[in-house]
PDB file of C-alpha atoms in Angstrom:
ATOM      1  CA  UNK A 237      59.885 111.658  73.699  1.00  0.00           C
ATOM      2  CA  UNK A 238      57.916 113.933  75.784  1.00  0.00           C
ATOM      3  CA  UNK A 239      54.899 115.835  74.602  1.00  0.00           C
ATOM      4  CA  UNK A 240      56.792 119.172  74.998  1.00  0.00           C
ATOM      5  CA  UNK A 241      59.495 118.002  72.448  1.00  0.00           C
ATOM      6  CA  UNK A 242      57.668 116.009  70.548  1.00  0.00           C
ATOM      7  CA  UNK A 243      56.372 119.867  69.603  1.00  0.00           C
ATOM      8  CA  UNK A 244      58.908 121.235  69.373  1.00  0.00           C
ATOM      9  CA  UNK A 245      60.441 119.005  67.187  1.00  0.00           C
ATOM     10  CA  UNK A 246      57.168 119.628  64.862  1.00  0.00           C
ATOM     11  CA  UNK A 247      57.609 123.652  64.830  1.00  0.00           C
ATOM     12  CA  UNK A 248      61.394 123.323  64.219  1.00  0.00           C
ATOM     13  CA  UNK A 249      61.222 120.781  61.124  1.00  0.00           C
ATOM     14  CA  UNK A 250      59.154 123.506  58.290  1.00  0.00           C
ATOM     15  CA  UNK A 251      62.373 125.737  59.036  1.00  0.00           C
ATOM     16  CA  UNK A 252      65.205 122.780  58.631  1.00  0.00           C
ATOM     17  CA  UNK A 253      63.019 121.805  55.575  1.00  0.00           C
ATOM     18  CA  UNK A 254      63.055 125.619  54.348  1.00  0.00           C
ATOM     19  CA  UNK A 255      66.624 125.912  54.797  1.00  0.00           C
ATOM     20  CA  UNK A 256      67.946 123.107  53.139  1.00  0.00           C
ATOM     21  CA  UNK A 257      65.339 123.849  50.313  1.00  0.00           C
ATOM     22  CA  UNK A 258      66.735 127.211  49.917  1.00  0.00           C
ATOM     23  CA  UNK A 259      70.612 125.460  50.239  1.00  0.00           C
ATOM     24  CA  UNK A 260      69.406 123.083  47.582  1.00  0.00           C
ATOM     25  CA  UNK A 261      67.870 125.704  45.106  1.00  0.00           C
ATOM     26  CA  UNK A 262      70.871 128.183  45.327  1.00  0.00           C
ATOM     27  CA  UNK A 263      73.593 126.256  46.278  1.00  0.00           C
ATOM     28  CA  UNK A 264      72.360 124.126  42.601  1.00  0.00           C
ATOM     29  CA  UNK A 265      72.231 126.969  40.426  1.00  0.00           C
ATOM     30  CA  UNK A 266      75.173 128.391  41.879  1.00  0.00           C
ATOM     31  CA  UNK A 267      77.717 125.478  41.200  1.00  0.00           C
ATOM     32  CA  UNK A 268      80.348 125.711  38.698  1.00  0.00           C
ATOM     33  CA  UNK A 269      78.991 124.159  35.705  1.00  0.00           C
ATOM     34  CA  UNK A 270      77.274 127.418  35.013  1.00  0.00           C
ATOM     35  CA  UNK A 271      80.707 128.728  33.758  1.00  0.00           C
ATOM     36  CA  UNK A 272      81.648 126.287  31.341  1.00  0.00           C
ATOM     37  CA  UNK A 273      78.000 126.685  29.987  1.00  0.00           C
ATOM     38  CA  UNK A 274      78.037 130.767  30.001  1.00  0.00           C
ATOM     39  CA  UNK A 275      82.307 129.878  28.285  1.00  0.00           C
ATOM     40  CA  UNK A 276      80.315 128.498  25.662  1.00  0.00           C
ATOM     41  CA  UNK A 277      83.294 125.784  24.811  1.00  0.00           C
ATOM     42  CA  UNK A 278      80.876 123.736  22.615  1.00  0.00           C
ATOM     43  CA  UNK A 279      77.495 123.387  21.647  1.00  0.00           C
ATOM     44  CA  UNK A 280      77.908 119.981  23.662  1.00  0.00           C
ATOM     45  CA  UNK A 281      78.738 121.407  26.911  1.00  0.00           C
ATOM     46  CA  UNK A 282      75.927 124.086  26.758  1.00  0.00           C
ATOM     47  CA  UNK A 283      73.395 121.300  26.326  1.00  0.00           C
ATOM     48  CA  UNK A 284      75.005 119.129  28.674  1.00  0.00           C
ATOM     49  CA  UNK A 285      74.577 122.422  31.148  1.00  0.00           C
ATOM     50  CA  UNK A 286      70.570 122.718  29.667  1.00  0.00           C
ATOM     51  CA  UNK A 287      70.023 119.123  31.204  1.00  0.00           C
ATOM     52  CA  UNK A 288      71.537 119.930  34.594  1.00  0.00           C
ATOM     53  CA  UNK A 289      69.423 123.110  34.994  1.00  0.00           C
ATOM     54  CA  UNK A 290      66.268 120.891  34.416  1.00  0.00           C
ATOM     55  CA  UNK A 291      67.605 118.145  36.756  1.00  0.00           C
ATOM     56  CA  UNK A 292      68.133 120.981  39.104  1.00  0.00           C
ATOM     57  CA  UNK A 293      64.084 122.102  38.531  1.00  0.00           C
ATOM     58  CA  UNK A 294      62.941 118.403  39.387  1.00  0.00           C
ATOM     59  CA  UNK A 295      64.793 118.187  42.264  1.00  0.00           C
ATOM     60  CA  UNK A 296      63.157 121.334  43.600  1.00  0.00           C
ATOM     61  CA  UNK A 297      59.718 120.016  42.046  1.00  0.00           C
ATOM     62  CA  UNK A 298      60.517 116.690  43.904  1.00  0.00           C
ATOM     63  CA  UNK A 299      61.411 118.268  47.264  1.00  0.00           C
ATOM     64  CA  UNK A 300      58.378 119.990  47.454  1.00  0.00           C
ATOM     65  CA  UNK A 301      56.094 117.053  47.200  1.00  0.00           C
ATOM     66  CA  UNK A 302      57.691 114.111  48.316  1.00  0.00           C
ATOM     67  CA  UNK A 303      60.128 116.067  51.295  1.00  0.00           C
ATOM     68  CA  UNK A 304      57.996 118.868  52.315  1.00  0.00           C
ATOM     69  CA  UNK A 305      54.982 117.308  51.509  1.00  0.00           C
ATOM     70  CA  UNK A 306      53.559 120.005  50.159  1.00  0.00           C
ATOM     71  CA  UNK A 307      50.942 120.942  47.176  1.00  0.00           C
ATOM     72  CA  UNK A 308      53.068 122.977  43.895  1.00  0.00           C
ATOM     73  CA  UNK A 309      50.525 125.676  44.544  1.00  0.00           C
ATOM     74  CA  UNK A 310      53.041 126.311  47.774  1.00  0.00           C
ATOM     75  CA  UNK A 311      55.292 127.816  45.071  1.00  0.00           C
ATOM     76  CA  UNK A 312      52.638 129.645  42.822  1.00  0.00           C
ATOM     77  CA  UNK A 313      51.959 126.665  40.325  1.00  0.00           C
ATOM     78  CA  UNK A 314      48.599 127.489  40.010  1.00  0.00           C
ATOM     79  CA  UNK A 315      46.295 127.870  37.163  1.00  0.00           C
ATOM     80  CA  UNK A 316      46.667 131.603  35.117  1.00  0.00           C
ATOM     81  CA  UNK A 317      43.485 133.705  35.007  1.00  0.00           C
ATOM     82  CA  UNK A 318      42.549 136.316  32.678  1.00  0.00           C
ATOM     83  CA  UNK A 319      44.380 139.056  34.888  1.00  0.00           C
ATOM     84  CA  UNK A 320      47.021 136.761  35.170  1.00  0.00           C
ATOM     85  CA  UNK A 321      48.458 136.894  31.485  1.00  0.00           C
ATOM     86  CA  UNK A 322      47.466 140.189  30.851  1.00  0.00           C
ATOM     87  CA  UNK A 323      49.284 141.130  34.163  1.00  0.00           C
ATOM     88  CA  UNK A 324      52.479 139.205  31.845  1.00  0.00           C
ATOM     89  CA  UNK A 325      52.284 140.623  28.822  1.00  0.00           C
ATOM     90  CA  UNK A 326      52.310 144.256  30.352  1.00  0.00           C
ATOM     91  CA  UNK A 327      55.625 143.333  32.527  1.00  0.00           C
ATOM     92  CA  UNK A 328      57.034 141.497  29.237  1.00  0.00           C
ATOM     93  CA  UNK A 329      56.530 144.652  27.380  1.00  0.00           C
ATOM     94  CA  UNK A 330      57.781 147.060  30.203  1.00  0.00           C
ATOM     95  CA  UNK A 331      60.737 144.858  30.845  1.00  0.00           C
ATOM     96  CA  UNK A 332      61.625 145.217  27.467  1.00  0.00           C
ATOM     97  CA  UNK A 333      61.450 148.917  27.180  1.00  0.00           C
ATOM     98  CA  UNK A 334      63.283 149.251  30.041  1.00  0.00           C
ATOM     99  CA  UNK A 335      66.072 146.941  29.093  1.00  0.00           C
ATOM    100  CA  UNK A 336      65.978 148.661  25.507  1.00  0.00           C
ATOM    101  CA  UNK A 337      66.911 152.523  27.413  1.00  0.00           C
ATOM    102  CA  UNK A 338      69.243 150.547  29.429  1.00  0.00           C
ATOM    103  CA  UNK A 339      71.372 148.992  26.085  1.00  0.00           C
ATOM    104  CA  UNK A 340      70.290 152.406  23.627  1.00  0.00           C
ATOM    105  CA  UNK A 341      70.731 155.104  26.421  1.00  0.00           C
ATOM    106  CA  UNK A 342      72.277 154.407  29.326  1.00  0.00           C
ATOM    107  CA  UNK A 343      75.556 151.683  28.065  1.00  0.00           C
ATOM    108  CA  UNK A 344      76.421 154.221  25.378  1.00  0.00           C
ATOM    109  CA  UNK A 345      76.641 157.400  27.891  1.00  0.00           C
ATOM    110  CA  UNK A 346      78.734 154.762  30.068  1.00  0.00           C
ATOM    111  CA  UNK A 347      80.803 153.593  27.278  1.00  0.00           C
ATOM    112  CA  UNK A 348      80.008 150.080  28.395  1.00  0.00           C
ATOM    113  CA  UNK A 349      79.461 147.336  26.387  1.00  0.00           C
ATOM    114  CA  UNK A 350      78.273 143.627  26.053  1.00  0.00           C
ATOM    115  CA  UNK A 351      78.282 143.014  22.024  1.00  0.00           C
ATOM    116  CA  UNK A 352      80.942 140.318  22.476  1.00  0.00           C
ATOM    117  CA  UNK A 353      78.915 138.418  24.964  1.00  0.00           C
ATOM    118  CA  UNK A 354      75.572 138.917  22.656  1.00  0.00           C
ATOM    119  CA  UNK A 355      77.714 138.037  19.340  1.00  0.00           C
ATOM    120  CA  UNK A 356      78.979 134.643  21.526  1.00  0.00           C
ATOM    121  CA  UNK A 357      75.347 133.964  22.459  1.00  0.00           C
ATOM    122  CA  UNK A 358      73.707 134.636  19.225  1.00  0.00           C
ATOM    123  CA  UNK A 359      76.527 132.168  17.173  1.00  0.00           C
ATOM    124  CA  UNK A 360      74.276 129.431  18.866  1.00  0.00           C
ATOM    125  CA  UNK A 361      71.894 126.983  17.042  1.00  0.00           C
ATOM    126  CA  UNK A 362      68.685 128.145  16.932  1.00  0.00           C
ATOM    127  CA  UNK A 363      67.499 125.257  18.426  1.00  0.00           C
ATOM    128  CA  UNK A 364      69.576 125.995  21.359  1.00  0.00           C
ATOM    129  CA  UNK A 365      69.164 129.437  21.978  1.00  0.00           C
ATOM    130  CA  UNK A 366      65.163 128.626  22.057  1.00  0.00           C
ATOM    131  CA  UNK A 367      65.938 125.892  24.662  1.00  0.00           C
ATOM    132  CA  UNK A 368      67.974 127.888  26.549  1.00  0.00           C
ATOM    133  CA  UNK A 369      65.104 130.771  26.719  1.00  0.00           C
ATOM    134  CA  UNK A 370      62.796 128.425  27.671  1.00  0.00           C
ATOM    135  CA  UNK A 371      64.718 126.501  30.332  1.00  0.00           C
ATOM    136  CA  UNK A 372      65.792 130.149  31.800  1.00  0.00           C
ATOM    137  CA  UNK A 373      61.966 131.186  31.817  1.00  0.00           C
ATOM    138  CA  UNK A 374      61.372 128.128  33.500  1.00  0.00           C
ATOM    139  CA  UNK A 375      63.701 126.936  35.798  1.00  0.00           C
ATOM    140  CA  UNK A 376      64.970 130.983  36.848  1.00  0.00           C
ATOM    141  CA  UNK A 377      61.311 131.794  37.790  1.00  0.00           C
ATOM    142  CA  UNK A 378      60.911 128.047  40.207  1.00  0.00           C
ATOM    143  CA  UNK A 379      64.103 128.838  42.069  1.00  0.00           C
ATOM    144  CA  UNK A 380      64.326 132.622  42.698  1.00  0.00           C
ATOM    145  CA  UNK A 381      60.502 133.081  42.706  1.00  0.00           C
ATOM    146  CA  UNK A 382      58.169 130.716  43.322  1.00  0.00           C
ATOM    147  CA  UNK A 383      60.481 128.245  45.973  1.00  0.00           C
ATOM    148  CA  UNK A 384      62.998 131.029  46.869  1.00  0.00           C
ATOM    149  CA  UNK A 385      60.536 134.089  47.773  1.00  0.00           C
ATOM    150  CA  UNK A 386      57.655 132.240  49.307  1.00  0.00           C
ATOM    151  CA  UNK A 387      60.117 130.129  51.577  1.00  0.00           C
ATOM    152  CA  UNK A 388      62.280 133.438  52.563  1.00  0.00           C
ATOM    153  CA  UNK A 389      59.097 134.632  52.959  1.00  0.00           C
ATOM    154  CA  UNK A 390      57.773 131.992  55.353  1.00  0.00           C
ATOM    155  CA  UNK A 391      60.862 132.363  57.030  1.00  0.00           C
ATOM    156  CA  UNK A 392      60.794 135.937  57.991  1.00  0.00           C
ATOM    157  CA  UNK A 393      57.101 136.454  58.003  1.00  0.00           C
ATOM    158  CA  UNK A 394      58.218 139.780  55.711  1.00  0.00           C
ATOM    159  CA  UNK A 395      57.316 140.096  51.630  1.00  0.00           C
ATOM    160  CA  UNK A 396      60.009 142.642  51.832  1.00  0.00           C
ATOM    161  CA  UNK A 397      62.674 140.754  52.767  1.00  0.00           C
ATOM    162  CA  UNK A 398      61.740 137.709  50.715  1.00  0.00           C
ATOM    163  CA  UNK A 399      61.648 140.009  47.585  1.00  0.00           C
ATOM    164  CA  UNK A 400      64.169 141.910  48.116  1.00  0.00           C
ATOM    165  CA  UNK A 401      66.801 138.958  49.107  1.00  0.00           C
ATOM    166  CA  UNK A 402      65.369 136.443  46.242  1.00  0.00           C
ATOM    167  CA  UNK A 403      66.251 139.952  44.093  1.00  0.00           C
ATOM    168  CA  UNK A 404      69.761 140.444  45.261  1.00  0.00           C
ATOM    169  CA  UNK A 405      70.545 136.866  44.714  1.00  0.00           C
ATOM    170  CA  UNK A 406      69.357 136.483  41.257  1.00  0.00           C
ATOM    171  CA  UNK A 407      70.931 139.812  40.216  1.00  0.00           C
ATOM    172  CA  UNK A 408      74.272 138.330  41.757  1.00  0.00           C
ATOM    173  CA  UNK A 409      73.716 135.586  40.244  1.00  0.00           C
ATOM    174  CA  UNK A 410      74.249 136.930  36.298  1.00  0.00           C
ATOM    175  CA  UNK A 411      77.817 138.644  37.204  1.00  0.00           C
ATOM    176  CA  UNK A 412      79.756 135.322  36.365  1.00  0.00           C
ATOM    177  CA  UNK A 413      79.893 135.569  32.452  1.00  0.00           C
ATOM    178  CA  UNK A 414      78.314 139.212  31.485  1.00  0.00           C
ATOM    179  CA  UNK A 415      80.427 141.213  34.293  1.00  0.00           C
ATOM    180  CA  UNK A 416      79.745 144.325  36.767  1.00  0.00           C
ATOM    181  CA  UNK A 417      77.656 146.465  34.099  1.00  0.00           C
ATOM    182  CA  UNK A 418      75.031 143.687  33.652  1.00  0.00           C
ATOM    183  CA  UNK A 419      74.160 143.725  36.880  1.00  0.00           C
ATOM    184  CA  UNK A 420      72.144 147.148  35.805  1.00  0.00           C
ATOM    185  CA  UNK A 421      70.222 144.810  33.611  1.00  0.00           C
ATOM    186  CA  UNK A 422      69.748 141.996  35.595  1.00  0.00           C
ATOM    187  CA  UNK A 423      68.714 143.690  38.438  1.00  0.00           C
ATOM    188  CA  UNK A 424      66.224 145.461  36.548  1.00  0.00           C
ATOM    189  CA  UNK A 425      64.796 142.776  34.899  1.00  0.00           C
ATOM    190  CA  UNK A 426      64.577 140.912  38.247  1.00  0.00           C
ATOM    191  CA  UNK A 427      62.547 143.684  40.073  1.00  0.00           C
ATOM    192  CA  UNK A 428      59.501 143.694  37.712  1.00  0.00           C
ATOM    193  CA  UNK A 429      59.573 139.905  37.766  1.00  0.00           C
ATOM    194  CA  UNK A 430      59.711 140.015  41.539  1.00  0.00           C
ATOM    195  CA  UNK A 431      56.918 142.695  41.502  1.00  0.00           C
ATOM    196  CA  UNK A 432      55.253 140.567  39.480  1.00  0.00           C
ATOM    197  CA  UNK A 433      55.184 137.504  41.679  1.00  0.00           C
ATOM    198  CA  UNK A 434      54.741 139.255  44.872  1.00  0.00           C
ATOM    199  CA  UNK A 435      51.259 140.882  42.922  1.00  0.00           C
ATOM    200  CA  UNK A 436      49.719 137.737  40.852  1.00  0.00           C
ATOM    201  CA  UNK A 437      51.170 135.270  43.276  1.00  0.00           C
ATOM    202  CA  UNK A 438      51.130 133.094  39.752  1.00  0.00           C
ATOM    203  CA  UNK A 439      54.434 131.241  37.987  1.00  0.00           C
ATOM    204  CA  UNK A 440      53.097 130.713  35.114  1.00  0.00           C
ATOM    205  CA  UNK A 441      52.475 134.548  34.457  1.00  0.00           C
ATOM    206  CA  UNK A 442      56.468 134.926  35.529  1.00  0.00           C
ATOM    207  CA  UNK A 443      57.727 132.548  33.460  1.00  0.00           C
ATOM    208  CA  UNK A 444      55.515 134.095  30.532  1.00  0.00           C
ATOM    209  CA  UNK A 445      56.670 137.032  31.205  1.00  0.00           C
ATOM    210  CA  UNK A 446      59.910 135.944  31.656  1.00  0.00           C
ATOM    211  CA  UNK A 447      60.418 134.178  28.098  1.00  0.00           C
ATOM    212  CA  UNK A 448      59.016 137.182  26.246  1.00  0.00           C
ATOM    213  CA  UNK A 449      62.371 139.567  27.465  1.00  0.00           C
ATOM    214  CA  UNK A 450      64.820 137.009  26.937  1.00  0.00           C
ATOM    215  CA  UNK A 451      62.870 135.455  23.046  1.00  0.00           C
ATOM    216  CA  UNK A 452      63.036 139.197  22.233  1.00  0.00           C
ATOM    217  CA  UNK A 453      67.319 139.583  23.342  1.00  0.00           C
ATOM    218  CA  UNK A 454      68.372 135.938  21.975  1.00  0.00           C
ATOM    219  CA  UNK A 455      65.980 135.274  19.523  1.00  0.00           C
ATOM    220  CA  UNK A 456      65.165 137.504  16.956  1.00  0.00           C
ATOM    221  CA  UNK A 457      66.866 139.088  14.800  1.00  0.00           C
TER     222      UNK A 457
END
């Protein structure tokens, strides 16, 4: 192989290895089993679905070091400072306020409503529902976030474009079991966590952040 190619072949293989990264972390999360688990059929499927999401999160994890060959730093696994929880708590509080007009102001003067789906989720063990919260804080933040946005980013050389299209997708992503009106929520859940990553540049703070919106909707009360 020539010199010439032999460099090219080096500047093409970061954007094969981003693509099929970014085929691998939404084409995973995207696959059907998420229905049966959102259906709810039996506490058995929805932990059978729990274990897939986390085999879907090592896969990622795996890609990144032993395919790309790359430190987990690449995707904002870095140690939390000071700023950095603080910087959580604040979006974990706003998100929640937000969400709270959304469900006490806006759904009512809509006449929409997702009790049903909350009712479904809420009939869940305990146990579950916490593992659930968890793996969603976790696994929701890897994908969209920390792979998803810095690769897009990478990509396009644009923070806009990586935040907005990592946004879009994981908006689109909640239609499947809570319908059209959720998207309201989703979506504006997803933009302070995006803000959020694209400020502190930290996952843990997302995921932090992440698990305080969804313990306060699934878990008390």
């Amino acid at each position: 192989m020539s010199t010439t190619a032999q460099v090219m072949t080096r500047q093409r293989k970061p954007w094969l290895l981003h693509v099929t990264g970014l085929l691998l972390a939404f084409g995973g999360i995207s696959l059907p089993f998420g229905t049966w688990d959102h259906a709810l059929a039996s506490v058995g499927h929805m932990a059978a679905n729990e274990l897939v999401y986390w085999g879907l999160v090592a896969a990622i994890l795996l890609y990144v070091l032993l395919i790309e060959r790359r430190p987990l730093v690449s995707i904002g696994l870095r140690k939390p400072g000071g700023r950095d929880i603080l910087a959580a708590l604040a979006t974990g509080v706003l998100m929640v306020a937000v969400l709270a007009v959304i469900y006490l102001v806006v759904f009512p003067a809509l006449h929409w409503d997702e009790t049903q789906q909350l009712q479904t989720l809420t009939a869940v063990p305990f146990w579950l529902r916490f593992l659930s919260v968890v793996r969603a804080a976790v696994s929701e933040e890897i994908l969209f976030r920390g792979y998803a946005l810095e690769r897009v980013q990478e990509l396009t050389g644009s923070r806009s474009v990586a935040g907005v299209f990592t946004w879009a997708v994981f908006t689109l992503e909640h239609l499947g079991y809570w319908g059209w009106h959720h998207l309201l929520v989703a979506g504006a859940a997803g933009a302070l966590l995006t803000l959020l990553y694209l400020w502190r540049r930290n996952l843990w703070a997302n995921m932090l952040a992440h698990f305080m919106v969804d313990a306060v909707g699934f878990l008390l009360g």
